[in-house]
Amino acid sequence: MPQPPQPHAYAEPAAPAERRIVEETGHPAVDAALHSLANAAQLAPGEQIAAYEAAHQVLQETLSSIEG
């Protein structure tokens, strides 16, 4: 007589990769943008938007200059 199918063993999900906040990259413009983002967290929500947009602009310009 055939055996009933065995349930599959439950595997624990893999632990998520360690997450850490990068504070310094060695690139002055990127480091300044990261610092401004850290400071923006202390601002009122309406003021955060301008800080995030400025950091985004710096990061875009930096990436463009690296890509050539």
Short mmCIF file of N, CA, C and O in Angstrom, two decimals:
data_model
loop_
_atom_site.label_atom_id
_atom_site.label_comp_id
_atom_site.label_asym_id
_atom_site.label_seq_id
_atom_site.Cartn_x
_atom_site.Cartn_y
_atom_site.Cartn_z
N MET A 1 0.84 -1.17 0.00
CA MET A 1 0.00 0.00 0.00
C MET A 1 0.89 1.24 0.00
O MET A 1 1.83 1.33 0.78
N PRO A 2 0.62 2.24 -0.88
CA PRO A 2 1.47 3.43 -0.95
C PRO A 2 1.34 4.27 0.32
O PRO A 2 0.29 4.37 0.91
N GLN A 3 2.47 4.87 0.65
CA GLN A 3 2.51 5.75 1.82
C GLN A 3 1.89 7.10 1.46
O GLN A 3 2.06 7.58 0.34
N PRO A 4 1.19 7.75 2.39
CA PRO A 4 0.67 9.10 2.09
C PRO A 4 1.84 10.07 1.99
O PRO A 4 2.89 9.86 2.60
N PRO A 5 1.68 11.09 1.19
CA PRO A 5 2.78 12.04 1.05
C PRO A 5 3.12 12.67 2.40
O PRO A 5 2.24 12.98 3.19
N GLN A 6 4.41 12.84 2.62
CA GLN A 6 4.88 13.46 3.86
C GLN A 6 4.86 14.98 3.70
O GLN A 6 5.23 15.48 2.64
N PRO A 7 4.47 15.69 4.74
CA PRO A 7 4.52 17.15 4.62
C PRO A 7 5.96 17.60 4.52
O PRO A 7 6.86 16.98 5.06
N HIS A 8 6.16 18.65 3.78
CA HIS A 8 7.50 19.20 3.64
C HIS A 8 7.93 19.83 4.96
O HIS A 8 7.12 20.42 5.67
N ALA A 9 9.18 19.69 5.26
CA ALA A 9 9.71 20.30 6.48
C ALA A 9 9.68 21.81 6.32
O ALA A 9 9.95 22.35 5.25
N TYR A 10 9.36 22.48 7.40
CA TYR A 10 9.31 23.94 7.37
C TYR A 10 10.73 24.47 7.53
O TYR A 10 11.44 24.07 8.44
N ALA A 11 11.12 25.35 6.65
CA ALA A 11 12.45 25.95 6.73
C ALA A 11 12.30 27.36 7.28
O ALA A 11 11.42 28.12 6.85
N GLU A 12 13.14 27.70 8.23
CA GLU A 12 13.15 29.05 8.76
C GLU A 12 13.57 30.01 7.66
O GLU A 12 14.48 29.72 6.89
N PRO A 13 12.91 31.16 7.55
CA PRO A 13 13.35 32.14 6.54
C PRO A 13 14.76 32.62 6.86
O PRO A 13 15.15 32.70 8.02
N ALA A 14 15.48 32.91 5.83
CA ALA A 14 16.84 33.41 6.01
C ALA A 14 16.78 34.75 6.73
O ALA A 14 15.88 35.56 6.51
N ALA A 15 17.74 34.97 7.59
CA ALA A 15 17.81 36.24 8.30
C ALA A 15 18.12 37.35 7.30
O ALA A 15 18.91 37.16 6.38
N PRO A 16 17.49 38.51 7.45
CA PRO A 16 17.79 39.61 6.52
C PRO A 16 19.25 40.02 6.65
O PRO A 16 19.86 39.86 7.71
N ALA A 17 19.76 40.51 5.57
CA ALA A 17 21.16 40.98 5.58
C ALA A 17 21.30 42.05 6.65
O ALA A 17 20.38 42.82 6.92
N GLU A 18 22.46 42.08 7.24
CA GLU A 18 22.70 43.09 8.27
C GLU A 18 22.54 44.47 7.67
O GLU A 18 23.07 44.77 6.60
N ARG A 19 21.81 45.30 8.35
CA ARG A 19 21.60 46.66 7.87
C ARG A 19 22.36 47.62 8.77
O ARG A 19 22.31 47.50 9.98
N ARG A 20 23.02 48.55 8.15
CA ARG A 20 23.70 49.56 8.93
C ARG A 20 23.64 50.87 8.16
O ARG A 20 23.51 50.88 6.95
N ILE A 21 23.73 51.93 8.88
CA ILE A 21 23.69 53.26 8.27
C ILE A 21 25.11 53.67 7.94
O ILE A 21 25.98 53.66 8.80
N VAL A 22 25.33 54.03 6.69
CA VAL A 22 26.63 54.50 6.26
C VAL A 22 26.74 55.97 6.61
O VAL A 22 25.87 56.77 6.25
N GLU A 23 27.77 56.33 7.34
CA GLU A 23 27.95 57.72 7.74
C GLU A 23 29.06 58.40 6.96
O GLU A 23 29.05 59.62 6.83
N GLU A 24 30.01 57.63 6.46
CA GLU A 24 31.10 58.20 5.68
C GLU A 24 31.40 57.30 4.50
O GLU A 24 31.46 56.09 4.65
N THR A 25 31.59 57.94 3.35
CA THR A 25 31.93 57.19 2.15
C THR A 25 33.35 57.49 1.67
O THR A 25 33.89 56.76 0.85
N GLY A 26 33.90 58.59 2.16
CA GLY A 26 35.21 59.02 1.68
C GLY A 26 35.11 60.04 0.56
O GLY A 26 36.10 60.63 0.15
N HIS A 27 33.91 60.26 0.06
CA HIS A 27 33.69 61.27 -0.98
C HIS A 27 33.07 62.49 -0.30
O HIS A 27 31.97 62.40 0.26
N PRO A 28 33.76 63.65 -0.32
CA PRO A 28 33.29 64.81 0.45
C PRO A 28 31.85 65.24 0.14
O PRO A 28 31.09 65.53 1.07
N ALA A 29 31.47 65.27 -1.11
CA ALA A 29 30.12 65.72 -1.46
C ALA A 29 29.06 64.73 -0.97
O ALA A 29 28.01 65.13 -0.46
N VAL A 30 29.33 63.45 -1.11
CA VAL A 30 28.39 62.43 -0.66
C VAL A 30 28.31 62.45 0.87
O VAL A 30 27.21 62.37 1.44
N ASP A 31 29.45 62.57 1.52
CA ASP A 31 29.46 62.62 2.98
C ASP A 31 28.67 63.84 3.49
O ASP A 31 27.93 63.73 4.47
N ALA A 32 28.80 64.96 2.81
CA ALA A 32 28.06 66.16 3.21
C ALA A 32 26.55 65.93 3.01
O ALA A 32 25.74 66.35 3.85
N ALA A 33 26.17 65.28 1.93
CA ALA A 33 24.76 64.99 1.69
C ALA A 33 24.21 64.05 2.76
O ALA A 33 23.10 64.25 3.27
N LEU A 34 24.99 63.04 3.13
CA LEU A 34 24.55 62.12 4.19
C LEU A 34 24.40 62.85 5.52
O LEU A 34 23.45 62.61 6.26
N HIS A 35 25.33 63.75 5.79
CA HIS A 35 25.26 64.52 7.03
C HIS A 35 24.01 65.41 7.03
O HIS A 35 23.31 65.51 8.04
N SER A 36 23.71 66.02 5.89
CA SER A 36 22.53 66.88 5.82
C SER A 36 21.25 66.06 5.98
O SER A 36 20.28 66.54 6.57
N LEU A 37 21.24 64.82 5.49
CA LEU A 37 20.07 63.97 5.67
C LEU A 37 19.88 63.60 7.13
O LEU A 37 18.76 63.55 7.63
N ALA A 38 20.97 63.32 7.81
CA ALA A 38 20.89 63.01 9.24
C ALA A 38 20.35 64.22 10.01
O ALA A 38 19.51 64.07 10.91
N ASN A 39 20.79 65.40 9.64
CA ASN A 39 20.30 66.62 10.29
C ASN A 39 18.83 66.90 9.95
O ASN A 39 18.09 67.44 10.76
N ALA A 40 18.42 66.53 8.74
CA ALA A 40 17.04 66.80 8.30
C ALA A 40 16.03 66.06 9.17
O ALA A 40 14.90 66.53 9.33
N ALA A 41 16.43 64.95 9.74
CA ALA A 41 15.51 64.19 10.58
C ALA A 41 15.07 64.99 11.80
O ALA A 41 14.02 64.71 12.38
N GLN A 42 15.84 66.00 12.17
CA GLN A 42 15.52 66.82 13.34
C GLN A 42 14.65 68.02 12.97
O GLN A 42 14.20 68.74 13.85
N LEU A 43 14.44 68.26 11.68
CA LEU A 43 13.66 69.41 11.23
C LEU A 43 12.17 69.12 11.24
O LEU A 43 11.75 67.96 11.26
N ALA A 44 11.40 70.17 11.15
CA ALA A 44 9.95 70.02 10.99
C ALA A 44 9.69 69.39 9.62
O ALA A 44 10.47 69.58 8.68
N PRO A 45 8.61 68.62 9.50
CA PRO A 45 8.35 67.94 8.23
C PRO A 45 8.39 68.84 7.00
O PRO A 45 8.92 68.47 5.96
N GLY A 46 7.86 70.04 7.10
CA GLY A 46 7.88 70.95 5.95
C GLY A 46 9.27 71.36 5.55
O GLY A 46 9.54 71.61 4.37
N GLU A 47 10.18 71.44 6.51
CA GLU A 47 11.56 71.81 6.22
C GLU A 47 12.38 70.62 5.72
O GLU A 47 13.40 70.79 5.06
N GLN A 48 11.94 69.42 6.05
CA GLN A 48 12.66 68.23 5.62
C GLN A 48 12.67 68.09 4.11
O GLN A 48 13.66 67.68 3.52
N ILE A 49 11.58 68.46 3.48
CA ILE A 49 11.46 68.31 2.03
C ILE A 49 12.57 69.03 1.31
O ILE A 49 13.22 68.47 0.43
N ALA A 50 12.83 70.28 1.67
CA ALA A 50 13.88 71.06 1.02
C ALA A 50 15.24 70.41 1.26
O ALA A 50 16.08 70.36 0.34
N ALA A 51 15.48 69.91 2.46
CA ALA A 51 16.76 69.26 2.76
C ALA A 51 16.93 67.99 1.93
O ALA A 51 18.01 67.72 1.41
N TYR A 52 15.86 67.20 1.80
CA TYR A 52 15.93 65.97 1.01
C TYR A 52 16.14 66.29 -0.47
O TYR A 52 16.92 65.60 -1.15
N GLU A 53 15.47 67.31 -0.95
CA GLU A 53 15.64 67.69 -2.36
C GLU A 53 17.06 68.18 -2.64
O GLU A 53 17.65 67.84 -3.67
N ALA A 54 17.63 68.94 -1.72
CA ALA A 54 19.00 69.42 -1.89
C ALA A 54 19.99 68.27 -1.87
O ALA A 54 20.90 68.21 -2.71
N ALA A 55 19.81 67.33 -0.95
CA ALA A 55 20.69 66.17 -0.89
C ALA A 55 20.56 65.33 -2.16
O ALA A 55 21.55 64.86 -2.71
N HIS A 56 19.34 65.18 -2.64
CA HIS A 56 19.11 64.43 -3.88
C HIS A 56 19.83 65.07 -5.05
O HIS A 56 20.47 64.39 -5.86
N GLN A 57 19.76 66.39 -5.14
CA GLN A 57 20.43 67.12 -6.21
C GLN A 57 21.95 66.91 -6.15
O GLN A 57 22.60 66.65 -7.17
N VAL A 58 22.51 67.00 -4.95
CA VAL A 58 23.96 66.81 -4.79
C VAL A 58 24.35 65.38 -5.20
O VAL A 58 25.34 65.18 -5.92
N LEU A 59 23.56 64.42 -4.78
CA LEU A 59 23.88 63.03 -5.12
C LEU A 59 23.76 62.79 -6.64
O LEU A 59 24.59 62.09 -7.22
N GLN A 60 22.75 63.38 -7.28
CA GLN A 60 22.61 63.25 -8.73
C GLN A 60 23.80 63.87 -9.45
O GLN A 60 24.35 63.28 -10.39
N GLU A 61 24.19 65.07 -9.03
CA GLU A 61 25.33 65.74 -9.67
C GLU A 61 26.62 64.96 -9.46
O GLU A 61 27.43 64.85 -10.37
N THR A 62 26.78 64.42 -8.27
CA THR A 62 27.99 63.64 -7.97
C THR A 62 28.04 62.39 -8.84
O THR A 62 29.08 62.06 -9.41
N LEU A 63 26.92 61.70 -8.95
CA LEU A 63 26.86 60.50 -9.77
C LEU A 63 27.13 60.84 -11.24
O LEU A 63 27.87 60.13 -11.92
N SER A 64 26.57 61.94 -11.71
CA SER A 64 26.80 62.35 -13.10
C SER A 64 28.27 62.64 -13.35
O SER A 64 28.82 62.29 -14.41
N SER A 65 28.93 63.26 -12.38
CA SER A 65 30.36 63.57 -12.58
C SER A 65 31.22 62.31 -12.55
O SER A 65 32.25 62.25 -13.22
N ILE A 66 30.78 61.29 -11.82
CA ILE A 66 31.53 60.03 -11.77
C ILE A 66 31.35 59.26 -13.07
O ILE A 66 32.29 58.69 -13.60
N GLU A 67 30.12 59.25 -13.58
CA GLU A 67 29.82 58.52 -14.80
C GLU A 67 30.48 59.14 -16.02
O GLU A 67 30.71 58.49 -17.01
N GLY A 68 30.80 60.42 -15.93
CA GLY A 68 31.51 61.10 -17.00
C GLY A 68 30.63 61.56 -18.06
O GLY A 68 30.63 61.70 -19.14
#
